Amino acid sequence: MDEAGKATRVQGDPAHPVTRGFLCGKVAKYLDRVYAPDRLLYPMRRRKGAPKGPGREFAAFERISWDEALEEIAARLKTVSAEFGPESILPYSYAGSIGLLTYGSMDRRFFHRLGASQLDRTICSTTGGEAYLSVYGQKLGTDTEDFRHARLIVAWGANIHGNNIHLWPFVEEARRNGAKLVVIDPYETRTAALADWHISIRPGTDAALALGMMHVLVRDGLLDEAYIRENTHGFERLAAHVKQYEPEVVEAATGVAAADVERLARMYGETQPAAIRMNYGVQRSENGGAAARAILMLPALTGAWKYRGGGAQLSTSGGFPWDKAALERPDLMASSPLGRPGRVVNMVLLGQALADREKPVMAMFVYNSNPAAVAPDQAAVLRGLAREDLFTVVHEQFLTDTVDYADIVLPATTFLEQRDIQGAYGHYYVQLSNQAIEPVGESRPNTWVFAELAQRMGFEEPCFRDSVDEMIRQALHEGGKQPKQLRGITLELLEEHPMQRLRGTEDSEETGRAWLPFAQGPFATPSGKIEFYSETLEAQGLDAMPAFYPPKESRGGVDKDSRYPLEFLGRKADNYMNSTFANLPGHQKLETGFNGVLEMHPEDAEARGIADGALVTVWNDRGELQLMAKLSRRVGRGVVAGRLHWNKLSHSGRNVNLLTGQHLADMGGGPAFYSVLVEVRSADSL
Ligand SMILES: Nc1nc2c(c(=O)[nH]1)N[C@H]1C(S)=C(S)[C@@H](COP(=O)(O)OP(=O)(O)OC[C@H]3O[C@@H](n4cnc5c(=O)[nH]c(N)nc54)[C@H](O)[C@@H]3O)O[C@H]1N2
Ligand SMILES: Nc1nc2c(c(=O)[nH]1)N[C@H]1C(S)=C(S)[C@@H](COP(=O)(O)OP(=O)(O)OC[C@H]3O[C@@H](n4cnc5c(=O)[nH]c(N)nc54)[C@H](O)[C@@H]3O)O[C@H]1N2
Ligand SMILES: [Mo]
C-alpha cells in the first residue's frame, strides 16, 4: 500500500502450504481490476426512457446517492410484495468473490425474512456434489499437497493447468518422481498438451468409460478385496452390472479404442498410489451424475484411498462445518409475510422463471453473478431481463451484461476492500481474508447492502445488525459447541495466524501416519459404507447403480439424424473466471487468439468449405452466433469449442450460452452446458 492508501501490489503468501506464494495469472493482475477506470463507483438509476439492454453503457444511467438507491429499492420491494406476493421477488447470486460472508450471510437472512423465492444454486457443482455424497456421504478428497506422492494422476474432465493451477506444482513434483499424468477430456487443454497420455473422449460418455474400466478391473481381479469387504456396499451387484460394459461396447459409446480402455484400466489397477482429479467438467452433462458416480467408485475398487497420494478429489468443501444456519437463518422464513419457505427456483432455469406468468418474477436482485452471460439459453434469459415490468437491481463491480438490464445499479467492493472468512474446495485450511484498502469510490460489501436494506424494510430482528466480525464468529460456532474440525479456531486466533488447518485433517505427529479421508469407515452414507449400490437413489426413481445413457442432445443420442451434427463445448477461458476479468485489457491480451473463436477440426471445416480465420455462423434452435473459425486438432472430429466471454464484447453481441440449453443433468438439478448440438456454416453463405 502507498501513502495515499492505494494498494500497490498483490502477492501470494510464501508460507501457504498449497499456493506457496504464487498466484494465478488472473489474480496476479488483480489491481488492474480494483483500479480499473470503468469500475462502478457509485449507485445509479436507469434514466427515464432509456430502454433496457446493451449499447448505452453509463449513458443509460444517472448517478444517485446510496440513500436514494436503498429507499427506492425498499419501496419497490414492498409494493411488489404487496401486489404479487413476496415470492415474486427472486434473489440471483452465485460465487462472486467466494468469501463465506460475501457468498451467503446477511443476504440470505434478508431474503428469508422477506419471504422471497429461494434460489437453488445449481449452476456449477450440484450434480457432481450429489453424486459424491451418494457414494461417500461427505465431500472430502485427496489432499492437494498429497498429489506429490501419486504414481499415477488421472485428470478427468479437469483442466488443472488452466483452471486449477495451484494443484499443478504437486503434479509436476509427482512426475519428477516418475508419476504418469493421463488426461481424459474431449478438448486438448493446456493440461492435456502437457500430459503423458491424452484420451480424447466423446462428450458426455464418461460413465461408459468408467464402467468399462470397472469391467476390466473386476474381470482381471485388479481389486483390493479386503478394502471392498470392509468398506463398501453392493459390490456383488456392481460386479454383475459391469459385465455388459465390455471394452468394445465402451469404444462404440466413447470413441476411445477398446485397447486403450484395457490399457487405462490396467494402468489404473496396477499403479498405487493412483489419484483421480475430477473437476466439474464431467458433470456438466445430461448423464453427468451417473458419470461422476462411476468415476468416483474406481478408487474404492482398487483401495487407492489407503495410500497417501491415492484416491480422488472433486472438492474438499465438505471438510468445513460452518454454522450455515446461524449465518443464513432459514428460520426467518417462518416470520416472513409468507409464513413458510418460499418456492424454490433453479438458477439454471432462469429463462423459464422470468417467462412464467402463473407465478411471475416481478423483482430480481442480482449480486455475485452475471446471469446475462453465464446462464444457459441466453435468448430466454435476455428476453426475461428485458421485461419492462421487471424491477431489477444489480450489485456489481463493473458494467456487465447483466447491469445493462438493471433499473438500479449498486457498486460492490472487491475482496481487498472487505473482511471475510474463507474455506476452500481444493485444500483444508480456514483463512481470514483481511481488508487491505478502503472501499474504492462508494462501493460497499454485500453484507452492508443487505443490512441497510433490512433496516429500511423495517426488519427488527437483531441479526440484521450483526457486524462482519460477529458473523465470522457465528460461522465458526464460537460461543457454542465447535465441531471438532473447527475446535479452537476463533477470530482472535485467525487474527494472529490467518490460516488454520482443519483439526483432525493433519498428519499424526505421534505415528507420522498421513491423514487420509477415506482410508477406512465409517462413511456418512445410509449404509455407513461406500455405496456402489444406492437404495436412496433407487427410492428416488434413479438408478441404484450408475449406468450409461448417451445424452439425448449428443451425436450418440436419440436424435441421431439431428440437423445439428456437431457437439459444442462452450468452455471457460483460461484467463478469465467465468465472465469475470473478460472486460480487462490485460486479461484479454493473455487470451489473444481465443476471444470470439470457434475451434474446429480441419476435416469438419473442409466438409463445410470453411477456411481458417473465416467468419462462421454457429447455430441451433436456440440461436445463432458469429465466431471466427480456428482450425485446430485440439478438438476431435465432430466436436467444436468456443469460450465464455462478455456478450457485448463479442462479435454478435452474444456469447456461447446462446447455444446452451435449459435441460438439466440427471442429478442435483445442474446444467448440461456440455450436452449441446450445433451446426456451422460460413457466415457469408446461407
Ligand atoms: N482459468 C479459469 N479458471 C477457473 C475458472 C475459469 O473460468 N477460468 N472457473 C472456476 C470455476 S467456477 C470452476 S467450477 C472450476 C472448474 O474447473 P473444471 O472442472 O476444470 O472446469 P471446466 O472447464 O468446466 O471443465 C473441465 C474440462 O472438462 C472438459 N469436458 C467437457 N465435457 C466433458 C466430458 O463430457 N467429459 C470429459 N471427460 N471432459 C469434458 C472440458 O473440455 C474442460 O477442459 O474452475 C475454476 N477455475
Ligand atoms: N457455457 C458455460 N457457461 C458457464 C460455465 C461454463 O463452463 N460454460 N460455467 C458455469 C460455472 S462453473 C459457474 S460457477 C457460473 C459462474 O457464474 P457467475 O457466478 O455469474 O460468475 P462470473 O461470471 O464470475 O460473475 C460473477 C460476478 O460477480 C461480481 N462480483 C465479484 N465479487 C463480488 C462481490 O463481492 N459482490 C457483488 N455484488 N458482486 C461481486 C463480478 O464482478 C462478476 O461480474 O457460470 C456457469 N456458466
Ligand atoms: Mo463453477
PDB file of N, CA and C and ligand atoms in Angstrom, residues 94 123-125 280 284 425 572 577-578, ligand 3:
ATOM      1  N   TYR A  94     -24.355 -16.033  -7.272  1.00  0.00           N
ATOM      2  CA  TYR A  94     -23.513 -17.209  -7.152  1.00  0.00           C
ATOM      3  C   TYR A  94     -22.260 -16.858  -6.373  1.00  0.00           C
ATOM      4  N   ILE A 123     -25.704 -23.920 -10.531  1.00  0.00           N
ATOM      5  CA  ILE A 123     -25.106 -23.669 -11.842  1.00  0.00           C
ATOM      6  C   ILE A 123     -23.727 -24.304 -12.035  1.00  0.00           C
ATOM      7  N   CYS A 124     -23.100 -24.666 -10.921  1.00  0.00           N
ATOM      8  CA  CYS A 124     -21.715 -25.132 -11.036  1.00  0.00           C
ATOM      9  C   CYS A 124     -21.540 -26.601 -10.680  1.00  0.00           C
ATOM     10  N   SER A 125     -21.932 -26.979  -9.477  1.00  0.00           N
ATOM     11  CA  SER A 125     -21.377 -28.207  -8.905  1.00  0.00           C
ATOM     12  C   SER A 125     -22.363 -29.173  -8.265  1.00  0.00           C
ATOM     13  N   TYR A 280     -15.169 -30.263 -12.377  1.00  0.00           N
ATOM     14  CA  TYR A 280     -16.597 -30.284 -12.656  1.00  0.00           C
ATOM     15  C   TYR A 280     -16.946 -30.404 -14.137  1.00  0.00           C
ATOM     16  N   ARG A 284     -21.120 -31.545 -16.138  1.00  0.00           N
ATOM     17  CA  ARG A 284     -21.929 -30.544 -16.843  1.00  0.00           C
ATOM     18  C   ARG A 284     -22.541 -31.178 -18.082  1.00  0.00           C
ATOM     19  N   TYR A 425     -12.188 -25.325  -1.828  1.00  0.00           N
ATOM     20  CA  TYR A 425     -12.598 -26.612  -2.349  1.00  0.00           C
ATOM     21  C   TYR A 425     -11.429 -27.404  -2.915  1.00  0.00           C
ATOM     22  N   LYS A 572     -14.787 -22.606 -20.422  1.00  0.00           N
ATOM     23  CA  LYS A 572     -14.265 -21.442 -19.710  1.00  0.00           C
ATOM     24  C   LYS A 572     -12.989 -20.964 -20.380  1.00  0.00           C
ATOM     25  N   MET A 577     -12.332 -15.669 -15.221  1.00  0.00           N
ATOM     26  CA  MET A 577     -13.031 -16.541 -14.280  1.00  0.00           C
ATOM     27  C   MET A 577     -14.480 -16.507 -14.706  1.00  0.00           C
ATOM     28  N   ASN A 578     -14.949 -17.512 -15.386  1.00  0.00           N
ATOM     29  CA  ASN A 578     -16.264 -17.445 -15.989  1.00  0.00           C
ATOM     30  C   ASN A 578     -16.333 -16.128 -16.753  1.00  0.00           C
TER      31      ASN A 578
HETATM   32 MO    MO B   3     -18.019 -23.044 -11.189  1.00  0.00          MO
END
